[in-house]
Every structure is written in C-alpha cells, then in structure tokens.
mmCIF file of C-alpha atoms in Angstrom:
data_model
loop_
_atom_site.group_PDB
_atom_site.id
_atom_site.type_symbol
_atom_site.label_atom_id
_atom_site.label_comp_id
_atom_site.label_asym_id
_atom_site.label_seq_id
_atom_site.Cartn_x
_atom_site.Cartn_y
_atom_site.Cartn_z
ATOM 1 C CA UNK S 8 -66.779 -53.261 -184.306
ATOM 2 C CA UNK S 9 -67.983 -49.478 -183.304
ATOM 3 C CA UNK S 10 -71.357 -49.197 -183.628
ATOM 4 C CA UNK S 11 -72.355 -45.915 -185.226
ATOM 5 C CA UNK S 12 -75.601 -44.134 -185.403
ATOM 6 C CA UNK S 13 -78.773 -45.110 -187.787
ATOM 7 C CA UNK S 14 -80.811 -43.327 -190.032
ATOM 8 C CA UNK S 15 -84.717 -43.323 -189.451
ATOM 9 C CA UNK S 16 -85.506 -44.459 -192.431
ATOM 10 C CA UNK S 17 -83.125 -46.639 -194.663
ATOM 11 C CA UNK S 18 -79.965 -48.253 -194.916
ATOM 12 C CA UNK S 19 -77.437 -45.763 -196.411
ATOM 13 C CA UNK S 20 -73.941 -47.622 -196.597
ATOM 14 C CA UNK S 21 -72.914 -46.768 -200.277
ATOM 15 C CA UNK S 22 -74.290 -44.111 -201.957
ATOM 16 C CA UNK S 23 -73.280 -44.457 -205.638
ATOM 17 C CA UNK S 24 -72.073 -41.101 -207.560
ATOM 18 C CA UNK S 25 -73.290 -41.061 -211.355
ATOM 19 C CA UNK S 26 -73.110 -38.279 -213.861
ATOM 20 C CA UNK S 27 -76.986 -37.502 -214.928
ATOM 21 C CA UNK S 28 -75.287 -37.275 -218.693
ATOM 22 C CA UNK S 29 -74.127 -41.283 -218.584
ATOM 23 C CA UNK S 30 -77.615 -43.079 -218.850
ATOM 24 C CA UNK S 31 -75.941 -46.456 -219.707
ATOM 25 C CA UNK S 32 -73.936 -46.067 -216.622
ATOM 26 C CA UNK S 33 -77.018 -44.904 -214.534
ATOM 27 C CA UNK S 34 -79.287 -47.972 -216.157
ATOM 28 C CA UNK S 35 -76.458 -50.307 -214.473
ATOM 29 C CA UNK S 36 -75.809 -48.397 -211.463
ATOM 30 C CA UNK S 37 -79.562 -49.478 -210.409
ATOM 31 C CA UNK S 38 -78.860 -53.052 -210.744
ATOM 32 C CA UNK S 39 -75.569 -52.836 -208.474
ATOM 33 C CA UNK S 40 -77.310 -52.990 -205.470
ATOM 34 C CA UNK S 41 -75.727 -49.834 -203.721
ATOM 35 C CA UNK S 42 -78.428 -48.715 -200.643
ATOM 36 C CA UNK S 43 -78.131 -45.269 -203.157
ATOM 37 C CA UNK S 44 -77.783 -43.649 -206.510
ATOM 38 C CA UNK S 45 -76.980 -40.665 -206.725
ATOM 39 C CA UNK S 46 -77.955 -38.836 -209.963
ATOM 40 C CA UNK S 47 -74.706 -35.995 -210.187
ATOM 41 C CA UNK S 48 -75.961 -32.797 -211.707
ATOM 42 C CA UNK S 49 -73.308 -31.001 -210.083
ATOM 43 C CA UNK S 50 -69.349 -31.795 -210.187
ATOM 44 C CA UNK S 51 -70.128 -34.758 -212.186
ATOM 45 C CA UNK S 52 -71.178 -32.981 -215.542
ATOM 46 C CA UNK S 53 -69.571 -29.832 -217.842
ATOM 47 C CA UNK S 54 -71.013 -26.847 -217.364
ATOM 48 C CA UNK S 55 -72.187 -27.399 -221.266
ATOM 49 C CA UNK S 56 -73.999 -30.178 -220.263
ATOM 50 C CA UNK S 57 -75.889 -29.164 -217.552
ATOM 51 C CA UNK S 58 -79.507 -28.890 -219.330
ATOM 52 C CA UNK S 59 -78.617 -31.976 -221.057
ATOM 53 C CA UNK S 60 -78.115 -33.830 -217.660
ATOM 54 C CA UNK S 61 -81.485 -32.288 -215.967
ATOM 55 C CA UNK S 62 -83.390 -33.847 -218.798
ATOM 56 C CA UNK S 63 -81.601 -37.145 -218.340
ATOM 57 C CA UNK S 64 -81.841 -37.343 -215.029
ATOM 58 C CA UNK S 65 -85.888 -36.650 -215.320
ATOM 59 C CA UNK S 66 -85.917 -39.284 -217.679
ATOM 60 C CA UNK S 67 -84.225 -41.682 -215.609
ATOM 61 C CA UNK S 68 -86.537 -40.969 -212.657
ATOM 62 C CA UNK S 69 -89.190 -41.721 -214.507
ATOM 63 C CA UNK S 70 -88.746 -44.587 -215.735
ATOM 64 C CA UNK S 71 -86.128 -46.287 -214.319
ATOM 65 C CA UNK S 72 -86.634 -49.278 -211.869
ATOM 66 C CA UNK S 73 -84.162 -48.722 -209.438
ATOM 67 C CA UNK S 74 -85.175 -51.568 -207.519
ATOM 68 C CA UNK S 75 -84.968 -51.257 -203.332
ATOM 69 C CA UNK S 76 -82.456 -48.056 -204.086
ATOM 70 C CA UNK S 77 -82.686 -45.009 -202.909
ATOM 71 C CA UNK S 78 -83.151 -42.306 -206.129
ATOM 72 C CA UNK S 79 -81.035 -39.378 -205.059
ATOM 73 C CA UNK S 80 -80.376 -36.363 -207.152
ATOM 74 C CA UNK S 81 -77.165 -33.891 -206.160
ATOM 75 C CA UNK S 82 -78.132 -30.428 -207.621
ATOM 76 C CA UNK S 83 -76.113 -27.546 -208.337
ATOM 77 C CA UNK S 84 -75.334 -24.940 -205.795
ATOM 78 C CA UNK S 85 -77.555 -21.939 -205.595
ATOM 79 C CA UNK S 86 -76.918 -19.409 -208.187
ATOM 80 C CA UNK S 87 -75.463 -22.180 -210.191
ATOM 81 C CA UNK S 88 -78.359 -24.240 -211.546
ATOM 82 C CA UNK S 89 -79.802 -24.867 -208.612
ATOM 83 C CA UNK S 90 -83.202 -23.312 -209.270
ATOM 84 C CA UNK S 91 -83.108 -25.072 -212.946
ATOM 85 C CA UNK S 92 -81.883 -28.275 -211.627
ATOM 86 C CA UNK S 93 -85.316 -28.618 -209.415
ATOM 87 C CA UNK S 94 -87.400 -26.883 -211.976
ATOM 88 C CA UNK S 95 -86.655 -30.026 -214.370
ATOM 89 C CA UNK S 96 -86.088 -33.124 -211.922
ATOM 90 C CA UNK S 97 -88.825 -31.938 -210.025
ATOM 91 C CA UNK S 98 -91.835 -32.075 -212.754
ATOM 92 C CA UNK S 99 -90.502 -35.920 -213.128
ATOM 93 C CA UNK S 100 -93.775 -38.174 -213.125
ATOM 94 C CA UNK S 101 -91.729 -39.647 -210.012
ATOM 95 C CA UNK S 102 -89.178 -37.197 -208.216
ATOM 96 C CA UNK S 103 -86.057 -38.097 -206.448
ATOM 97 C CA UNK S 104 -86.666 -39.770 -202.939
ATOM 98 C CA UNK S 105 -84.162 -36.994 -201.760
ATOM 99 C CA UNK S 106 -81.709 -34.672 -202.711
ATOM 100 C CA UNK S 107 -78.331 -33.922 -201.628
ATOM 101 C CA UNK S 108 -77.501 -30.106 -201.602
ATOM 102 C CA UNK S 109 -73.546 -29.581 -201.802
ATOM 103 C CA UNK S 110 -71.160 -26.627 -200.436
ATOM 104 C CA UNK S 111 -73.869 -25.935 -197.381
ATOM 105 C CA UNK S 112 -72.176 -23.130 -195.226
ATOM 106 C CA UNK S 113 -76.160 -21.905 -193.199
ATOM 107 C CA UNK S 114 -79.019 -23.111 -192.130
ATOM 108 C CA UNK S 115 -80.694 -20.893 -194.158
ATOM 109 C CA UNK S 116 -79.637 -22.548 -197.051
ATOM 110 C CA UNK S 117 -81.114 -25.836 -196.013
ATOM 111 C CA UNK S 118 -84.315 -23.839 -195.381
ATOM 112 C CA UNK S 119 -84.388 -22.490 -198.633
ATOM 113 C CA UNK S 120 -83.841 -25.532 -199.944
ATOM 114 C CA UNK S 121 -86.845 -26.994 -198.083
ATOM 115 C CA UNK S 122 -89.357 -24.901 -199.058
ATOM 116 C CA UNK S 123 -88.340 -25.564 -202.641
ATOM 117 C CA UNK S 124 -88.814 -29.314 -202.106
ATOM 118 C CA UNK S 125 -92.106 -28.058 -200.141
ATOM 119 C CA UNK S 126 -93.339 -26.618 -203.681
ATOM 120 C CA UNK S 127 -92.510 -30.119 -205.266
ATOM 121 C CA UNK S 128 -94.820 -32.024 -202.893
ATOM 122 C CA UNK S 129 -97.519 -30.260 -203.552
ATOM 123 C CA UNK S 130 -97.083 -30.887 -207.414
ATOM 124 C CA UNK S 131 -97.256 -34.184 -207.071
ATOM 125 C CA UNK S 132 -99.944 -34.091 -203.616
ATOM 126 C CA UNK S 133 -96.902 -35.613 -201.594
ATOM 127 C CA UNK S 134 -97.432 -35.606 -197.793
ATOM 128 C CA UNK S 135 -95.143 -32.832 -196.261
ATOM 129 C CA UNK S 136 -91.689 -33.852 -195.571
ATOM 130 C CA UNK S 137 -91.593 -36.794 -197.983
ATOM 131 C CA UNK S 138 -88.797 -35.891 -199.934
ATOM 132 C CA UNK S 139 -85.643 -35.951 -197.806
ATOM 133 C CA UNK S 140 -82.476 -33.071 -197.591
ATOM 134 C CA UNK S 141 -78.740 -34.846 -197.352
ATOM 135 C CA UNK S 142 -76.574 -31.811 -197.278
ATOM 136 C CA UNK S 143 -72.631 -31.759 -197.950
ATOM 137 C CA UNK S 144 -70.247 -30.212 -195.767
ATOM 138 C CA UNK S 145 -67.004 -29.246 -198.218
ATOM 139 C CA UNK S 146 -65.938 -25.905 -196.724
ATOM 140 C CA UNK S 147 -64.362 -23.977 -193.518
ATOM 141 C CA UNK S 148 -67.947 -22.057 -193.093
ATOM 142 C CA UNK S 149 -69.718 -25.013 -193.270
ATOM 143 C CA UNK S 150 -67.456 -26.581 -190.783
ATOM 144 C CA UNK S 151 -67.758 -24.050 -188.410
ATOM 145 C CA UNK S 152 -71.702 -23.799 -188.668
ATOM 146 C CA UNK S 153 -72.406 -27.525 -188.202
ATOM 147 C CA UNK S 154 -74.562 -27.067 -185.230
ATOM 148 C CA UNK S 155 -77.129 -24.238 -186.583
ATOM 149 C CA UNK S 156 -76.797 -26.583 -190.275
ATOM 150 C CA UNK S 157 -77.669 -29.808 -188.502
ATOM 151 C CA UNK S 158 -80.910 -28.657 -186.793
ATOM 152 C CA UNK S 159 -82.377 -26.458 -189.458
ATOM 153 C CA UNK S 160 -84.791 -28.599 -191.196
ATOM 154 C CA UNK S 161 -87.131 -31.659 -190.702
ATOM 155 C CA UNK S 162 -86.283 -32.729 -193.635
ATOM 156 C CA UNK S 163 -82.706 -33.172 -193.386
ATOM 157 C CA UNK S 164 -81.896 -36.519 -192.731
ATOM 158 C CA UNK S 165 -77.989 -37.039 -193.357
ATOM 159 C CA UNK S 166 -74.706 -34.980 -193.408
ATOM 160 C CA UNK S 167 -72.198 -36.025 -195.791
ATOM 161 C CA UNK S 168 -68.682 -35.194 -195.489
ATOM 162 C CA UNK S 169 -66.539 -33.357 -198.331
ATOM 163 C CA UNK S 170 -62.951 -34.310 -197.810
ATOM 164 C CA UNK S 171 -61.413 -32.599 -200.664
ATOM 165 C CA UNK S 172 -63.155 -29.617 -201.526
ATOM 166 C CA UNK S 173 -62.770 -28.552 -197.572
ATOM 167 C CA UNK S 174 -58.808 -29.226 -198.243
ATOM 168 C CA UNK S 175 -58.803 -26.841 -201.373
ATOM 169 C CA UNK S 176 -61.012 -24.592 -199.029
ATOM 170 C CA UNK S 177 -58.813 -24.270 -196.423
ATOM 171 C CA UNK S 178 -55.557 -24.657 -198.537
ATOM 172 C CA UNK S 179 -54.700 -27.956 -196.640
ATOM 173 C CA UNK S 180 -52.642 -30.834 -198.212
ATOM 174 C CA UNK S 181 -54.753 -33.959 -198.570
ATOM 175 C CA UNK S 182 -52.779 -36.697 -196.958
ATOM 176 C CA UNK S 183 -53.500 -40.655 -197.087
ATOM 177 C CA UNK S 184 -53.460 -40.610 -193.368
ATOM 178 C CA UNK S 185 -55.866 -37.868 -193.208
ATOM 179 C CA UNK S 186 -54.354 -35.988 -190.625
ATOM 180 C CA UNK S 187 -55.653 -31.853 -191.843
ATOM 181 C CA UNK S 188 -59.360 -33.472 -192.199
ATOM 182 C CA UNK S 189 -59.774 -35.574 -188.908
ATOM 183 C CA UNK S 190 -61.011 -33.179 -187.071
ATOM 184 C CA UNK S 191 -63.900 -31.639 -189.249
ATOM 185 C CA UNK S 192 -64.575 -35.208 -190.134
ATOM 186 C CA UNK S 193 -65.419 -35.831 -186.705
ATOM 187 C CA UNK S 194 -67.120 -32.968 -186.027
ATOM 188 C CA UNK S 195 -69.560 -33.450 -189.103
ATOM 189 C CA UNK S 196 -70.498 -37.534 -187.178
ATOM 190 C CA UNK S 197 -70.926 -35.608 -184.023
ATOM 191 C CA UNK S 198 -73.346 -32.846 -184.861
ATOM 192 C CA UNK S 199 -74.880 -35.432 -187.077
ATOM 193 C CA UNK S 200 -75.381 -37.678 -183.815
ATOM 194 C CA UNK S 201 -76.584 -34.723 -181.803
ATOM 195 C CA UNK S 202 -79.597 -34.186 -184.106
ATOM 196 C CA UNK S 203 -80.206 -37.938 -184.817
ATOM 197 C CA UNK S 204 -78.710 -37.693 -188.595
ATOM 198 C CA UNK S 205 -76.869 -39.749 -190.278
ATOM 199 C CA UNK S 206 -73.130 -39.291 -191.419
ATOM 200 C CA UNK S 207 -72.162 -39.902 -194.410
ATOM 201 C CA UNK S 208 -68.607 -40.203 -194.924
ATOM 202 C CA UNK S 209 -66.356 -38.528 -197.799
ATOM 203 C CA UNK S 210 -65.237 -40.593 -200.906
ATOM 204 C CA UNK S 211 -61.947 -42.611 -201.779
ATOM 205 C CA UNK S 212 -60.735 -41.892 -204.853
ATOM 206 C CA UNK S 213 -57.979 -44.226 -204.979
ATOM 207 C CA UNK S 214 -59.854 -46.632 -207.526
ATOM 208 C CA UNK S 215 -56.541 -48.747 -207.093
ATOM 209 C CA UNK S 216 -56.677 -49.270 -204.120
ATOM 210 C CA UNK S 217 -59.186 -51.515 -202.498
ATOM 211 C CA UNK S 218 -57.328 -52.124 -198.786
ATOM 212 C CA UNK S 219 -57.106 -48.395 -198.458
ATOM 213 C CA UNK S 220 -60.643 -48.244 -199.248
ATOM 214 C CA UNK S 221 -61.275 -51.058 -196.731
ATOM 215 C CA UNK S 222 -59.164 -48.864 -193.988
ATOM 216 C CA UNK S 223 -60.631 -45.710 -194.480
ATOM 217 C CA UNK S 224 -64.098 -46.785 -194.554
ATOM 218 C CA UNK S 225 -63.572 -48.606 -191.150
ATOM 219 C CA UNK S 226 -61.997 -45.780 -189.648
ATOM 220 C CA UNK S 227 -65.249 -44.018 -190.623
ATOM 221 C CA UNK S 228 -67.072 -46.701 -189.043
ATOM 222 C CA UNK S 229 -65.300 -46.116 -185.792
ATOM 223 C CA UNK S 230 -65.589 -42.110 -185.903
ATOM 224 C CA UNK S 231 -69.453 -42.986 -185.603
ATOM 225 C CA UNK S 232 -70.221 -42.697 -189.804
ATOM 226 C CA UNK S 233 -73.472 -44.754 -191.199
ATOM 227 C CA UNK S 234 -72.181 -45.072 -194.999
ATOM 228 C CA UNK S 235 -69.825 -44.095 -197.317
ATOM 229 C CA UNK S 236 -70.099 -41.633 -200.765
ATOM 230 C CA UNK S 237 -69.134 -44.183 -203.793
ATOM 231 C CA UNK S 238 -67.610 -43.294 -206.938
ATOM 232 C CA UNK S 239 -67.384 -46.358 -209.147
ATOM 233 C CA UNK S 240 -69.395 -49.798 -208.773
ATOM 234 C CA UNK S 241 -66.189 -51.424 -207.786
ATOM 235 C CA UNK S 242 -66.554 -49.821 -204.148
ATOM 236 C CA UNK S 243 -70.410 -50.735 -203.540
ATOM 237 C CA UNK S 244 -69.593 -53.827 -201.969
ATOM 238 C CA UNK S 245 -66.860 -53.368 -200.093
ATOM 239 C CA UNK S 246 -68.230 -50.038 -198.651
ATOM 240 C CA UNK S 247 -71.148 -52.065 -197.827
ATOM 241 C CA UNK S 248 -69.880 -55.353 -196.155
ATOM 242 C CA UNK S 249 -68.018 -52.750 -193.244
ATOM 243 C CA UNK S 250 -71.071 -50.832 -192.279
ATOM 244 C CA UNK S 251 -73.388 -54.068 -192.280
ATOM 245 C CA UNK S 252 -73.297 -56.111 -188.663
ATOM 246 C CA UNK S 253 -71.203 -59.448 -188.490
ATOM 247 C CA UNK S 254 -73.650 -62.427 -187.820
ATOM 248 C CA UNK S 255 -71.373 -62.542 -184.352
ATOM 249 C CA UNK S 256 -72.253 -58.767 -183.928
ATOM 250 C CA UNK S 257 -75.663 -59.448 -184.175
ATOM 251 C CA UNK S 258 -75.964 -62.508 -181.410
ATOM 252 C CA UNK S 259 -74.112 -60.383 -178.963
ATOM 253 C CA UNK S 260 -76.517 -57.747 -179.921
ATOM 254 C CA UNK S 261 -79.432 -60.136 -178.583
ATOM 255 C CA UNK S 262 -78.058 -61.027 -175.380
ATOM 256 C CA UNK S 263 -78.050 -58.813 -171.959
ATOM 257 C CA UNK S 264 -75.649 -60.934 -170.306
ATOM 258 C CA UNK S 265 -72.206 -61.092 -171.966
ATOM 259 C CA UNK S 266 -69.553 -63.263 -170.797
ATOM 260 C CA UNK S 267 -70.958 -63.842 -167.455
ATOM 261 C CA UNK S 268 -71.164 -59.843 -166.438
ATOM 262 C CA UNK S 269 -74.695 -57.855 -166.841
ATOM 263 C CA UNK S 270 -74.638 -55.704 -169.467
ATOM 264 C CA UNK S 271 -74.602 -51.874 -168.560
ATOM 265 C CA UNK S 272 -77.326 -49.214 -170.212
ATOM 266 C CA UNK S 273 -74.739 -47.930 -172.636
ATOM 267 C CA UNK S 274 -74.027 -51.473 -174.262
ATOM 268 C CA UNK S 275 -77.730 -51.867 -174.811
ATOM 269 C CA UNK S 276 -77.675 -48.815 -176.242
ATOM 270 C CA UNK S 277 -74.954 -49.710 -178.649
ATOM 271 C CA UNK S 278 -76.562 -53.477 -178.785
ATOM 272 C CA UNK S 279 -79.452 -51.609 -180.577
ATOM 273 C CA UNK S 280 -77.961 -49.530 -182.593
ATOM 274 C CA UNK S 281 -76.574 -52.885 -183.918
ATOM 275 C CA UNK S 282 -79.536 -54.846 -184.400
ATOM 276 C CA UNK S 283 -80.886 -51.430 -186.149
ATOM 277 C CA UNK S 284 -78.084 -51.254 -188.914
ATOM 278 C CA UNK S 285 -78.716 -54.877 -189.341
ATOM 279 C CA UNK S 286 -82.727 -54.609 -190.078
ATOM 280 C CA UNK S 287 -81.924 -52.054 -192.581
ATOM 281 C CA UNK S 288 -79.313 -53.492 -194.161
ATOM 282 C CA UNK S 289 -82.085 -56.277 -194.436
ATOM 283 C CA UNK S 290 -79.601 -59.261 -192.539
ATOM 284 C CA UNK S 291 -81.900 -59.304 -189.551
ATOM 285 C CA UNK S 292 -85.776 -59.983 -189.983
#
C-alpha cells in the first residue's frame, strides 16, 4: 500500500463534518471515534443560524468530552463571520485544538488568520503556536498559490482538499472518475509534502455508496493523502481502516532486509513513514 506522508502531531484519517446547530448529532459524533470533529460554522449552517451555531459550538467545547478526538472548528470566510465566529468559539473555557479556514486563495490570509489565533492564546496563557491552522483549498486562486499558502504559517499543519467548490469555481463537471480534479488534487498532496503538512483529502458524498468510498479514499492514499474529510458517521470507519497500516505493512516496516535483497534509503524512508501512521493511529506501541 503507498505510504503517504504524516502529520507531526496526530493521527488525522477521518475528520468528521458536523453542523455547530445539531448538538445531539455533535454529542454522538464524539463517541464515534473519528481521529476529528469538526464543528461546521460555515457551509454546514443557514445564514440565520449562524449566531445560534457560534454559541453552540462554544458550548460544546466546553463541555463536551470528546474523548482522544481532535476538537476542530471550520469558521466562516473572512468578511463572512469570520471575525464573529472566533470572537465566540474563542472565549470558550476550552478552545478548539485547531481550526480549519475554508476558500484560502494567499498566504496572507493564513497569516491573518494566525495572528487572530495568536490573540486567543494569550486569553487563555496558551504557549504560542498551540492552536493549529488546517486550511481548505476549494478554488482556481488557491490552486495556483499552493506554494506561497503552504509555507506561510507555523501554525498550519494540514491542507485539505475542496473537490466541489473548485469544480463550481472553475465551471468543471464533477465526474465519478475524477478526471477535471486530479490534477489540483495532486498538487494540493505535493505542496503539502514539500512543507511537511499533511493532506487532507476532499469528501464523498455518495452516502450510498460505500465501495466508491472505499476506491476513492485509496486512490487518495496512493496520491500521497494522510486522511479523508467525513460527512456522516457511516464513513468514519471505513475512511479510517485505508489510511491505518496492515499488521503485514507494519512487519515489513521493521525489517531492512526484504526478501533476501538490502533494502535501499528510499524504502526506509517509506518503512518509516509506515511505522509513523501506525503509532498514531495507536496500532503500534
């Protein structure tokens, strides 16, 4: 199986989607064991509902045991809520272990961004950097800036990949083989690569269809992707079983002589990356 690259901190393989409004649906979300939550402020909730879902989603933070997940909150872009949406989730007695910013198209967005989180930390006397940056990449700009986006920030730690909205950007037809994405979507794992990020990869939303979940997540896998963006519990698990190493993975990992033939430096290279994915997906002490 490809062996793609790993996050410095934690296991991200399914990163759950839930609209801050739902809190029944958040409550069980934390139980599901996804490596994420995401608490949706963004596409997730009407415009109506947007204060409503800030409160919620401070609420939830607070106290909420999410277990070993990560608490993620996906704000609003700016101009749209964003100032609001950190305002409210960021005076939470515990705030989000990161946030993912959507529609990035600069670095100086990120940056922004950053020293917004910056403000946070000191609020709550937070060491510098603690709270993490995933950023979305959903449009043609975006696409095209990938190198300045990836190394703005310390903080950034992931780039997810926006399938549809960069189809309605670009006025593409979104096909099941993917075709009119392939390209951006590997761009998005390579840049993430080049700056030691992860890649997270965009969502199915064929609820239907579990195989062509299956597919697509391991040709994500194989494009060099470290998780997958969720959007219903059903997918946690399935997401999660491709991106975590095979107990036969992991031996081969261990070894330096395979078959009878020494093992080059780039196969220990990809034998660690491995036996990395499999410590944080907590199958390998």
């Amino acid at each position: 199986m490809p062996t793609p690259p790993v996050g410095r901190r934690r296991a991200r393989r399914a990163l759950l989607f839930c609209p801050a409004t739902e809190r029944g649906k958040i409550d069980k979300a934390a139980g599901l064991g996804a490596d994420g939550v995401i608490l949706d402020l963004e596409d997730g909730v009407a415009q109506t509902r947007k204060a409503e879902a800030r409160a919620l989603a401070a609420r939830a933070l607070a106290d909420l045991d999410f277990g070993g997940a990560e608490r993620l909150v996906r704000v609003n872009p700016e101009g749209a809520g964003l100032e609001d949406d950190i305002r409210v989730t960021g005076q939470a007695p515990r705030p989000p272990d990161s946030y993912v910013l959507p529609k990035v198209e600069s670095a100086s967005a990120i940056k922004r961004f950053g020293r917004r989180l910056a403000a946070v930390e000191r609020r709550h006397r937070l060491a510098p950097g603690t709270i993490r940056i995933l950023a979305i990449i959903e449009s043609a700009s975006g696409v095209v800036r990938l190198e300045e986006i990836a190394g703005s920030d310390p903080r950034l730690e992931a780039l997810m990949f926006g399938a549809e909205d960069l189809c309605g950007d670009m006025g593409a037809v979104r096909t099941r083989e993917g075709r009119e994405v392939l390209w951006a979507r590997s761009a998005v794992a390579i840049h993430a690569a080049a700056r030691r990020l992860q890649a997270i990869d965009t969502p199915f939303v064929d609820l239907a269809d579990e195989a062509g979940l299956v597919a697509e997540t391991r040709e994500g896998l194989s494009l060099g992707y470290a998780g997958k963006l969720a959007i219903h519990p059903k997918q946690i698990a399935p997401i999660q079983s491709v991106f975590t190493p095979t107990a036969e993975e992991v031996g081969r990992a261990r070894v330096f002589v395979l078959d009878g033939r020494m093992v080059d430096m780039p196969m220990v290279r990809a034998a660690q990356a491995i036996l990395a994915r499999a410590r944080a997906a907590g199958v390998l002490g």
